[in-house]
């Protein structure tokens, strides 16, 4: 099979011919149709997340079809369309797993980080961490739901019942979450980089109440803020924007250092928290909610061999909505030629 392989930080992914993986007893083999490109993938290839297995096939927003099942697979059968997210394995026995916090499992394994992921024509996944894709979603549109949607949804839950919600950074996750927030009757105030005029237009088009540059003051005191951008300097800005008792949720896996700030902007029971990974419960809740809204993802497609280009577009802020590798389409084209 063809795969895009990561070998060392700072080096381009390399298109490589590899043997098709063989599913373990509890794993399914999936023919990958589409795989979303996430900012976490960028942190991995840039060497900002240091635990990646090497060599590695990145990608943790996988949509594919079951083509083989391990001997002990009980839940899924051949031909089923499944999604595979970031959380790829948990121990089911540590104190976090036993208290509904498997996202914090001591021995958690992550797709496209500890295990090979979806930048490939085939991948294997533990059946416990595969989810049927709602039928209303084409594969291309479904891929960004699996991380941007899922972990974004967990961040939104952590923001509590805040009605006036600030989003800092308006990329893949925010463009999905603004739709969820509106559906729940909340108002979204979108902050983007000062020069990102089209990001602000995009936010308003998707239903944000207001959009402005991140160096501007919010037009109203916010009840909560979610920071999607990996920029630590946004934390004090967001703390200044939230009202008494407000929470600032940091939604990414990596962030640049947070500058020091006066205690007065944290005072009055404001809080800062981070969101780590996802649970299977988050996935079940979010994938049930997505077709009811219904969420419409805006997607920019790239062929598998152009994964490096997709990553650099993401790094440069050039992606409107989500970047997705269209892999099966590429196989079809090859067959036709
Ligand atoms: Zn555990
Ligand atoms: Zn992700």
PDB file of N, CA and C and ligand atoms in Angstrom, residues 91-92 94 97 105-106, ligand 1:
ATOM      1  N   UNK A  91      -6.285   1.229  28.829  1.00  0.00           N
ATOM      2  CA  UNK A  91      -6.039  -0.002  29.598  1.00  0.00           C
ATOM      3  C   UNK A  91      -7.295  -0.560  30.246  1.00  0.00           C
ATOM      4  N   UNK A  92      -8.328   0.283  30.420  1.00  0.00           N
ATOM      5  CA  UNK A  92      -9.572  -0.128  31.082  1.00  0.00           C
ATOM      6  C   UNK A  92      -9.373  -0.529  32.545  1.00  0.00           C
ATOM      7  N   UNK A  94      -6.837   1.446  34.887  1.00  0.00           N
ATOM      8  CA  UNK A  94      -6.209   2.454  35.759  1.00  0.00           C
ATOM      9  C   UNK A  94      -7.315   3.289  36.415  1.00  0.00           C
ATOM     10  N   UNK A  97      -9.346   5.317  33.856  1.00  0.00           N
ATOM     11  CA  UNK A  97     -10.273   4.500  33.062  1.00  0.00           C
ATOM     12  C   UNK A  97     -11.480   4.074  33.899  1.00  0.00           C
ATOM     13  N   UNK A 105      -6.136   8.201  30.568  1.00  0.00           N
ATOM     14  CA  UNK A 105      -5.564   6.873  30.890  1.00  0.00           C
ATOM     15  C   UNK A 105      -4.036   6.937  30.971  1.00  0.00           C
ATOM     16  N   UNK A 106      -3.509   6.304  32.032  1.00  0.00           N
ATOM     17  CA  UNK A 106      -2.051   6.302  32.242  1.00  0.00           C
ATOM     18  C   UNK A 106      -1.292   5.680  31.076  1.00  0.00           C
TER      19      UNK A 106
HETATM   20 ZN1  LIG B   1      -6.286   3.395  31.794  1.00  0.00          ZN
END
